[in-house]
XYZ file of N, CA, C and O in Angstrom:
672
model
N -173.405 26.503 116.335
C -172.736 25.216 116.336
C -173.546 24.187 117.111
O -173.651 23.040 116.695
N -174.122 24.589 118.223
C -174.915 23.677 119.031
C -176.142 23.159 118.294
O -176.453 21.963 118.346
N -176.849 24.050 117.608
C -178.038 23.632 116.844
C -177.664 22.699 115.705
O -178.340 21.692 115.462
N -176.596 23.027 114.994
C -176.151 22.173 113.885
C -175.746 20.800 114.416
O -176.055 19.774 113.802
N -175.077 20.782 115.553
C -174.672 19.517 116.167
C -175.863 18.656 116.540
O -175.862 17.434 116.313
N -176.876 19.257 117.114
C -178.082 18.489 117.482
C -178.756 17.892 116.247
O -179.165 16.734 116.249
N -178.846 18.667 115.188
C -179.459 18.174 113.945
C -178.626 17.020 113.384
O -179.165 15.981 112.991
N -177.317 17.203 113.357
C -176.407 16.180 112.830
C -176.541 14.881 113.624
O -176.729 13.805 113.053
N -176.427 14.958 114.952
C -176.459 13.737 115.773
C -177.840 13.097 115.777
O -177.951 11.868 115.870
N -178.896 13.880 115.661
C -180.240 13.295 115.536
C -180.356 12.509 114.233
O -180.991 11.455 114.192
N -179.748 13.007 113.161
C -179.760 12.283 111.888
C -178.925 11.013 111.995
O -179.336 9.944 111.503
N -177.777 11.099 112.640
C -176.919 9.921 112.821
C -177.661 8.828 113.602
O -177.531 7.645 113.302
N -178.469 9.231 114.557
C -179.214 8.254 115.376
C -180.071 7.324 114.516
O -180.289 6.164 114.885
N -180.518 7.806 113.378
C -181.381 7.001 112.509
C -180.637 5.877 111.789
O -181.276 4.960 111.280
N -179.321 5.951 111.725
C -178.558 4.908 111.029
C -177.801 3.988 111.979
O -177.174 3.031 111.537
N -177.867 4.246 113.267
C -177.161 3.415 114.242
C -178.036 2.249 114.696
O -179.219 2.440 114.975
N -177.466 1.054 114.785
C -178.231 -0.093 115.278
C -178.712 0.132 116.710
O -177.994 0.705 117.542
N -179.899 -0.330 116.997
C -180.500 -0.131 118.324
C -179.712 -0.805 119.435
O -179.793 -0.396 120.589
N -178.959 -1.847 119.106
C -178.221 -2.604 120.123
C -177.270 -1.732 120.940
O -176.918 -2.071 122.058
N -176.847 -0.589 120.379
C -175.906 0.276 121.082
C -176.595 1.222 122.059
O -175.933 1.864 122.865
N -177.906 1.332 121.991
C -178.636 2.178 122.920
C -178.268 3.648 122.835
O -178.242 4.344 123.850
N -178.007 4.133 121.632
C -177.619 5.535 121.432
C -178.730 6.462 121.890
O -179.862 6.379 121.435
N -178.415 7.352 122.798
C -179.402 8.331 123.266
C -179.008 9.750 122.886
O -179.716 10.693 123.211
N -177.875 9.885 122.216
C -177.412 11.203 121.795
C -175.944 11.381 122.078
O -175.306 10.545 122.720
N -175.413 12.473 121.605
C -173.987 12.748 121.731
C -173.646 13.240 123.128
O -174.291 14.136 123.662
N -172.626 12.609 123.702
C -172.086 13.012 125.000
C -170.583 13.158 124.866
O -169.926 12.293 124.302
N -170.060 14.212 125.390
C -168.615 14.446 125.332
C -167.891 13.796 126.488
O -168.116 12.635 126.822
N -167.087 14.585 127.111
C -166.253 14.132 128.215
C -167.046 13.331 129.253
O -168.133 13.723 129.646
N -166.483 12.194 129.636
C -167.102 11.381 130.676
C -168.177 10.425 130.190
O -168.796 9.734 130.992
N -168.412 10.363 128.882
C -169.435 9.455 128.346
C -169.060 8.009 128.663
O -167.892 7.641 128.630
N -170.075 7.206 128.976
C -169.797 5.808 129.302
C -170.483 4.822 128.355
O -170.271 3.624 128.468
N -171.289 5.313 127.406
C -171.913 4.387 126.464
C -170.901 4.046 125.369
O -169.954 4.788 125.127
N -171.062 2.919 124.691
C -170.046 2.442 123.753
C -169.715 3.404 122.610
O -168.536 3.664 122.348
N -170.711 3.927 121.930
C -170.428 4.752 120.753
C -169.826 6.107 121.113
O -168.899 6.574 120.446
N -170.337 6.733 122.149
C -169.743 8.002 122.578
C -168.318 7.784 123.082
O -167.448 8.632 122.878
N -168.068 6.649 123.713
C -166.706 6.331 124.161
C -165.774 6.201 122.967
O -164.645 6.703 122.992
N -166.240 5.528 121.906
C -165.430 5.412 120.686
C -165.208 6.784 120.052
O -164.081 7.110 119.644
N -166.259 7.575 119.948
C -166.125 8.912 119.366
C -165.106 9.744 120.147
O -164.197 10.343 119.553
N -165.238 9.763 121.455
C -164.346 10.576 122.279
C -162.894 10.114 122.168
O -161.973 10.933 122.067
N -162.688 8.809 122.162
C -161.328 8.274 122.039
C -160.756 8.607 120.655
O -159.602 9.018 120.528
N -161.570 8.441 119.627
C -161.136 8.775 118.269
C -160.818 10.254 118.114
O -159.829 10.627 117.467
N -161.638 11.114 118.715
C -161.373 12.554 118.658
C -160.056 12.881 119.365
O -159.335 13.788 118.956
N -159.747 12.151 120.422
C -158.471 12.362 121.123
C -157.286 12.066 120.223
O -156.294 12.810 120.201
N -157.382 10.979 119.462
C -156.319 10.632 118.519
C -156.224 11.699 117.430
O -155.130 12.177 117.100
N -157.362 12.074 116.883
C -157.394 13.099 115.841
C -156.852 14.423 116.364
O -156.092 15.114 115.680
N -157.224 14.780 117.584
C -156.765 16.017 118.213
C -155.238 16.080 118.198
O -154.654 17.107 117.846
N -154.571 14.975 118.550
C -153.109 14.985 118.597
C -152.518 15.188 117.205
O -151.494 15.868 117.048
N -153.160 14.640 116.172
C -152.676 14.814 114.793
C -152.894 16.258 114.326
O -152.042 16.822 113.631
N -154.019 16.839 114.699
C -154.298 18.231 114.324
C -153.306 19.162 115.034
O -152.745 20.067 114.413
N -153.084 18.925 116.309
C -152.143 19.764 117.056
C -150.752 19.697 116.435
O -150.083 20.726 116.254
N -150.318 18.499 116.067
C -149.016 18.335 115.424
C -148.965 19.113 114.105
O -147.980 19.806 113.821
N -150.017 19.025 113.298
C -150.057 19.728 112.014
C -149.998 21.244 112.211
O -149.299 21.946 111.470
N -150.722 21.740 113.196
C -150.737 23.187 113.484
C -149.341 23.664 113.876
O -148.851 24.681 113.372
N -148.685 22.908 114.741
C -147.339 23.287 115.188
C -146.349 23.221 114.030
O -145.540 24.132 113.840
N -146.420 22.148 113.231
C -145.511 22.014 112.086
C -145.720 23.119 111.050
O -144.790 23.474 110.325
N -146.934 23.660 110.992
C -147.212 24.763 110.064
C -146.764 26.107 110.628
O -146.913 27.141 109.973
N -146.223 26.094 111.845
C -145.721 27.326 112.444
C -146.787 28.177 113.100
O -146.583 29.373 113.312
N -147.919 27.558 113.422
C -149.022 28.301 114.030
C -149.063 28.082 115.535
O -148.590 27.064 116.044
N -149.669 29.017 116.226
C -149.858 28.914 117.669
C -151.150 28.153 117.939
O -152.229 28.646 117.596
N -151.081 26.962 118.521
C -152.291 26.175 118.735
C -153.304 26.844 119.669
O -154.465 26.452 119.702
N -152.883 27.866 120.402
C -153.771 28.508 121.375
C -154.457 29.758 120.834
O -155.263 30.361 121.532
N -154.149 30.152 119.613
C -154.737 31.364 119.026
C -155.786 30.965 117.993
O -155.474 30.745 116.835
N -157.033 30.852 118.416
C -158.091 30.376 117.534
C -158.967 31.471 116.984
O -158.776 32.659 117.265
N -159.948 31.038 116.191
C -160.896 31.944 115.560
C -162.318 31.658 116.019
O -163.054 32.554 116.372
N -162.709 30.396 115.956
C -164.078 30.008 116.282
C -164.261 29.771 117.774
O -165.263 30.156 118.352
N -163.318 29.096 118.368
C -163.377 28.821 119.807
C -162.691 29.961 120.546
O -161.631 30.429 120.140
N -163.301 30.378 121.626
C -162.780 31.509 122.399
C -161.398 31.187 122.959
O -161.135 30.072 123.394
N -160.530 32.183 122.903
C -159.208 32.027 123.496
C -159.331 32.076 125.015
O -159.901 33.016 125.574
N -158.835 31.011 125.634
C -158.775 30.945 127.093
C -157.443 30.326 127.469
O -156.932 29.460 126.745
N -156.910 30.728 128.566
C -155.630 30.214 129.023
C -155.652 28.681 129.067
O -156.569 28.083 129.637
N -154.667 28.066 128.429
C -154.553 26.615 128.446
C -155.457 25.885 127.467
O -155.441 24.658 127.406
N -156.260 26.620 126.696
C -157.186 25.996 125.742
C -156.631 26.153 124.331
O -156.513 27.278 123.839
N -156.315 25.061 123.655
C -155.750 25.140 122.304
C -156.839 25.439 121.265
O -157.260 24.568 120.504
N -157.278 26.667 121.229
C -158.429 27.069 120.419
C -158.249 26.793 118.930
O -159.196 26.383 118.254
N -157.051 27.017 118.389
C -156.853 26.782 116.960
C -156.962 25.296 116.622
O -157.506 24.928 115.585
N -156.475 24.446 117.491
C -156.611 22.994 117.287
C -158.092 22.625 117.288
O -158.550 21.860 116.430
N -158.842 23.184 118.206
C -160.272 22.913 118.278
C -161.004 23.460 117.055
O -161.982 22.867 116.594
N -160.527 24.571 116.507
C -161.112 25.119 115.278
C -160.866 24.184 114.096
O -161.788 23.836 113.363
N -159.617 23.796 113.899
C -159.242 23.015 112.731
C -159.778 21.583 112.781
O -160.079 20.993 111.744
N -159.953 21.046 113.967
C -160.457 19.668 114.080
C -161.870 19.545 113.514
O -162.265 18.487 113.037
N -162.614 20.647 113.522
C -164.000 20.611 113.035
C -164.090 20.177 111.573
O -165.061 19.557 111.172
N -163.069 20.489 110.782
C -163.073 20.090 109.372
C -162.913 18.590 109.187
O -163.230 18.068 108.117
N -162.420 17.893 110.210
C -162.008 16.506 110.018
C -162.721 15.482 110.902
O -162.517 14.288 110.723
N -163.546 15.925 111.832
C -164.221 14.964 112.724
C -165.031 13.923 111.954
O -164.955 12.737 112.228
N -165.818 14.384 111.000
C -166.740 13.486 110.301
C -165.997 12.445 109.477
O -166.343 11.271 109.507
N -164.991 12.863 108.734
C -164.300 11.918 107.857
C -163.330 11.025 108.638
O -163.166 9.855 108.314
N -162.703 11.561 109.669
C -161.686 10.803 110.384
C -162.256 9.894 111.463
O -161.723 8.809 111.705
N -163.366 10.314 112.101
C -163.863 9.547 113.244
C -165.337 9.154 113.092
O -165.668 7.971 113.201
N -166.212 10.116 112.850
C -167.651 9.821 112.832
C -167.992 8.722 111.829
O -168.695 7.767 112.155
N -167.511 8.880 110.612
C -167.827 7.897 109.567
C -167.296 6.520 109.947
O -167.960 5.510 109.701
N -166.121 6.477 110.564
C -165.548 5.210 111.011
C -166.425 4.558 112.078
O -166.751 3.370 111.991
N -166.841 5.316 113.075
C -167.666 4.770 114.161
C -169.018 4.310 113.623
O -169.509 3.237 113.995
N -169.624 5.080 112.744
C -170.910 4.694 112.162
C -170.750 3.392 111.381
O -171.582 2.484 111.480
N -169.670 3.270 110.616
C -169.405 2.043 109.867
C -169.169 0.849 110.770
O -169.671 -0.254 110.513
N -168.405 1.049 111.845
C -168.172 -0.039 112.798
C -169.477 -0.470 113.461
O -169.734 -1.666 113.637
N -170.301 0.493 113.809
C -171.588 0.176 114.433
C -172.468 -0.613 113.467
O -173.128 -1.584 113.874
N -172.461 -0.224 112.208
C -173.273 -0.929 111.211
C -172.814 -2.377 111.057
O -173.620 -3.257 110.738
N -171.518 -2.615 111.326
C -170.977 -3.979 111.249
C -170.963 -4.655 112.626
O -170.314 -5.669 112.811
N -171.671 -4.044 113.587
C -171.840 -4.586 114.942
C -170.500 -4.837 115.644
O -170.283 -5.878 116.250
N -169.624 -3.842 115.563
C -168.322 -3.870 116.222
C -168.532 -4.078 117.720
O -169.315 -3.374 118.350
N -167.841 -5.045 118.287
C -167.987 -5.365 119.714
C -167.188 -4.356 120.526
O -165.976 -4.228 120.370
N -167.886 -3.633 121.385
C -167.254 -2.613 122.222
C -167.327 -3.076 123.674
O -168.325 -2.861 124.351
N -166.258 -3.729 124.119
C -166.201 -4.173 125.518
C -165.720 -3.017 126.378
O -164.800 -2.297 126.011
N -166.393 -2.883 127.524
C -166.063 -1.788 128.433
C -165.831 -2.325 129.834
O -166.416 -3.339 130.235
N -164.991 -1.632 130.574
C -164.755 -1.960 131.977
C -165.968 -1.531 132.792
O -166.879 -0.869 132.283
N -165.965 -1.879 134.049
C -167.096 -1.550 134.922
C -167.346 -0.045 135.026
O -168.475 0.384 135.226
N -166.292 0.752 134.865
C -166.452 2.210 134.953
C -166.883 2.844 133.631
O -166.993 4.061 133.534
N -167.125 2.006 132.600
C -167.583 2.508 131.314
C -166.473 2.812 130.324
O -166.733 3.107 129.168
N -165.236 2.736 130.767
C -164.114 3.000 129.859
C -163.912 1.816 128.921
O -164.216 0.679 129.258
N -163.376 2.110 127.750
C -163.091 1.062 126.784
C -162.011 0.133 127.333
O -161.030 0.590 127.931
N -162.195 -1.168 127.137
C -161.184 -2.145 127.551
C -159.918 -1.944 126.720
O -159.975 -1.437 125.597
N -158.787 -2.368 127.283
C -157.503 -2.154 126.622
C -157.472 -2.696 125.202
O -157.011 -2.019 124.277
N -157.942 -3.926 125.001
C -157.875 -4.521 123.671
C -158.774 -3.777 122.678
O -158.436 -3.645 121.498
N -159.892 -3.253 123.137
C -160.773 -2.467 122.270
C -160.085 -1.155 121.897
O -160.110 -0.742 120.734
N -159.441 -0.512 122.880
C -158.742 0.744 122.605
C -157.640 0.545 121.564
O -157.506 1.331 120.629
N -156.863 -0.522 121.722
C -155.769 -0.787 120.783
C -156.325 -1.079 119.394
O -155.859 -0.510 118.389
N -157.321 -1.948 119.312
C -157.927 -2.312 118.034
C -158.543 -1.087 117.355
O -158.351 -0.845 116.168
N -159.270 -0.311 118.126
C -159.930 0.875 117.581
C -158.911 1.944 117.178
O -159.042 2.568 116.124
N -157.884 2.163 117.991
C -156.844 3.138 117.643
C -156.184 2.758 116.322
O -155.924 3.625 115.479
N -155.937 1.466 116.120
C -155.377 1.006 114.845
C -156.296 1.377 113.685
O -155.839 1.800 112.624
N -157.597 1.218 113.890
C -158.568 1.547 112.834
C -158.584 3.047 112.550
O -158.674 3.464 111.395
N -158.498 3.864 113.583
C -158.465 5.317 113.384
C -157.203 5.706 112.614
O -157.262 6.489 111.663
N -156.071 5.140 112.993
C -154.811 5.456 112.322
C -154.823 4.965 110.869
O -154.318 5.652 109.978
N -155.404 3.801 110.620
C -155.563 3.312 109.244
C -156.435 4.278 108.448
O -156.164 4.548 107.269
N -157.474 4.780 109.083
C -158.368 5.730 108.426
C -157.627 7.018 108.065
O -157.883 7.621 107.022
N -156.701 7.439 108.904
C -155.906 8.633 108.613
C -154.940 8.390 107.451
O -154.514 9.335 106.786
N -154.610 7.125 107.204
C -153.750 6.772 106.070
C -154.554 6.550 104.785
O -153.982 6.501 103.700
N -155.864 6.386 104.905
C -156.713 6.160 103.730
C -156.762 7.432 102.889
O -156.638 8.544 103.402
N -156.965 7.257 101.603
C -156.986 8.420 100.718
C -158.390 8.998 100.592
O -159.387 8.296 100.737
N -158.401 10.275 100.328
C -159.645 11.000 100.103
C -159.409 12.022 98.996
O -158.266 12.417 98.750
N -160.467 12.443 98.366
C -160.349 13.424 97.289
C -160.047 14.798 97.889
O -160.700 15.251 98.823
N -159.031 15.437 97.309
C -158.573 16.733 97.799
C -157.877 17.445 96.643
O -156.980 16.874 96.018
N -158.287 18.611 96.342
C -157.743 19.426 95.249
C -157.671 18.642 93.936
O -156.682 18.726 93.205
N -158.700 17.861 93.669
C -158.801 17.147 92.406
C -158.043 15.835 92.330
O -158.075 15.159 91.304
N -157.358 15.462 93.392
C -156.599 14.203 93.421
C -156.915 13.470 94.724
O -157.629 13.984 95.571
N -156.352 12.282 94.873
C -156.548 11.512 96.103
C -155.253 11.552 96.929
O -154.169 11.310 96.394
N -155.420 11.875 98.197
C -154.288 11.957 99.115
C -154.666 11.283 100.431
O -155.842 11.263 100.807
N -153.660 10.803 101.179
C -153.961 10.304 102.526
C -154.524 11.441 103.381
O -154.113 12.599 103.247
N -155.447 11.106 104.246
C -156.062 12.116 105.102
C -155.019 12.837 105.948
O -155.142 14.033 106.208
N -153.977 12.145 106.378
C -152.893 12.782 107.139
C -152.304 13.962 106.354
O -152.011 15.011 106.909
N -152.099 13.746 105.057
C -151.564 14.792 104.198
C -152.535 15.976 104.123
O -152.117 17.139 104.182
N -153.806 15.673 103.978
C -154.817 16.723 103.865
C -154.817 17.582 105.129
O -154.864 18.820 105.053
N -154.753 16.931 106.274
C -154.730 17.659 107.552
C -153.535 18.600 107.599
O -153.662 19.788 107.918
N -152.349 18.073 107.280
C -151.147 18.904 107.312
C -151.229 20.037 106.304
O -150.863 21.174 106.582
N -151.732 19.733 105.115
C -151.818 20.752 104.078
C -152.818 21.845 104.450
O -152.594 23.022 104.155
N -153.915 21.475 105.093
C -154.883 22.498 105.522
C -154.268 23.423 106.566
O -154.506 24.632 106.553
N -153.462 22.867 107.459
C -152.776 23.714 108.445
C -151.813 24.662 107.737
O -151.725 25.848 108.085
N -151.114 24.171 106.723
C -150.198 25.037 105.952
C -150.970 26.104 105.186
O -150.528 27.251 105.086
N -152.104 25.726 104.629
C -152.927 26.716 103.916
C -153.415 27.809 104.865
O -153.458 28.975 104.491
N -153.782 27.409 106.069
C -154.210 28.401 107.053
C -153.056 29.341 107.393
O -153.233 30.560 107.455
N -151.863 28.787 107.559
C -150.691 29.618 107.849
C -150.421 30.581 106.690
O -150.131 31.766 106.917
N -150.551 30.092 105.468
C -150.349 30.956 104.290
C -151.373 32.084 104.247
O -151.039 33.231 103.919
N -152.591 31.751 104.583
C -153.650 32.767 104.614
C -153.332 33.831 105.677
O -153.445 35.032 105.426
N -152.933 33.386 106.846
C -152.657 34.327 107.932
C -151.442 35.207 107.641
O -151.394 36.355 108.093
N -150.485 34.676 106.875
C -149.323 35.486 106.480
C -149.655 36.442 105.351
O -148.864 37.312 105.011
N -150.810 36.268 104.716
C -151.196 37.116 103.606
C -150.773 36.571 102.250
O -150.914 37.248 101.230
N -150.248 35.358 102.224
C -149.825 34.737 100.968
C -151.015 34.204 100.169
O -150.887 33.954 98.964
N -152.127 33.975 100.825
C -153.365 33.515 100.175
C -154.450 34.527 100.517
O -154.507 35.029 101.636
N -155.337 34.771 99.566
C -156.386 35.759 99.809
C -157.589 35.156 100.530
O -158.411 35.893 101.077
N -157.697 33.842 100.531
C -158.835 33.187 101.162
C -158.394 31.839 101.726
O -157.460 31.217 101.210
N -159.047 31.432 102.785
C -158.813 30.096 103.338
C -160.018 29.235 102.971
O -161.139 29.547 103.365
N -159.785 28.197 102.210
C -160.858 27.267 101.836
C -160.808 26.061 102.759
O -159.806 25.330 102.785
N -161.872 25.814 103.524
C -161.871 24.648 104.410
C -161.952 23.356 103.607
O -162.403 23.341 102.455
N -161.517 22.274 104.224
C -161.636 20.963 103.611
C -163.100 20.542 103.678
O -163.735 20.628 104.729
N -163.632 20.115 102.550
C -165.002 19.635 102.486
C -164.962 18.178 102.038
O -164.485 17.882 100.944
N -165.439 17.305 102.884
C -165.409 15.886 102.554
C -166.635 15.489 101.747
O -167.648 16.170 101.785
N -166.484 14.411 101.037
C -167.655 13.806 100.406
C -167.915 12.509 101.141
O -166.999 11.764 101.451
N -169.150 12.275 101.487
C -169.500 11.098 102.271
C -169.591 9.943 101.329
O -169.288 8.865 101.424
């Protein structure tokens, strides 16, 4: 996962405007504009994934890819991987290409008005439709349906779990 992530973010660096000073992907505690947007967007997405997992009757702490540790919602972290690019990354890359103004406080955190504006954009993106099972559905629906499909697979009602594959 680490190697794939480095390759992915190095490729993303080639399409980001230089004005943002992108030096690479940083998680928790990032203070540069784009990583701050990514982290905030992932937080919003995380809450939607957790809700979908719970509504599907699954234990958010019993994962497959991420190691189970006390207090770590491993299944949420597993399922979010299918949706980061379509729900957040593509949005941030598009905003950067349109020179989205990212105002930050002195400590590097996003200013309140930027957080509200950006959160609205993330939520709108979750309402946007995407191709799924041969039709177009809101991304929110796809997330919930993937959690249900995973639950069906784990109950033995499905012989295979097919991950969501986005088209860019």
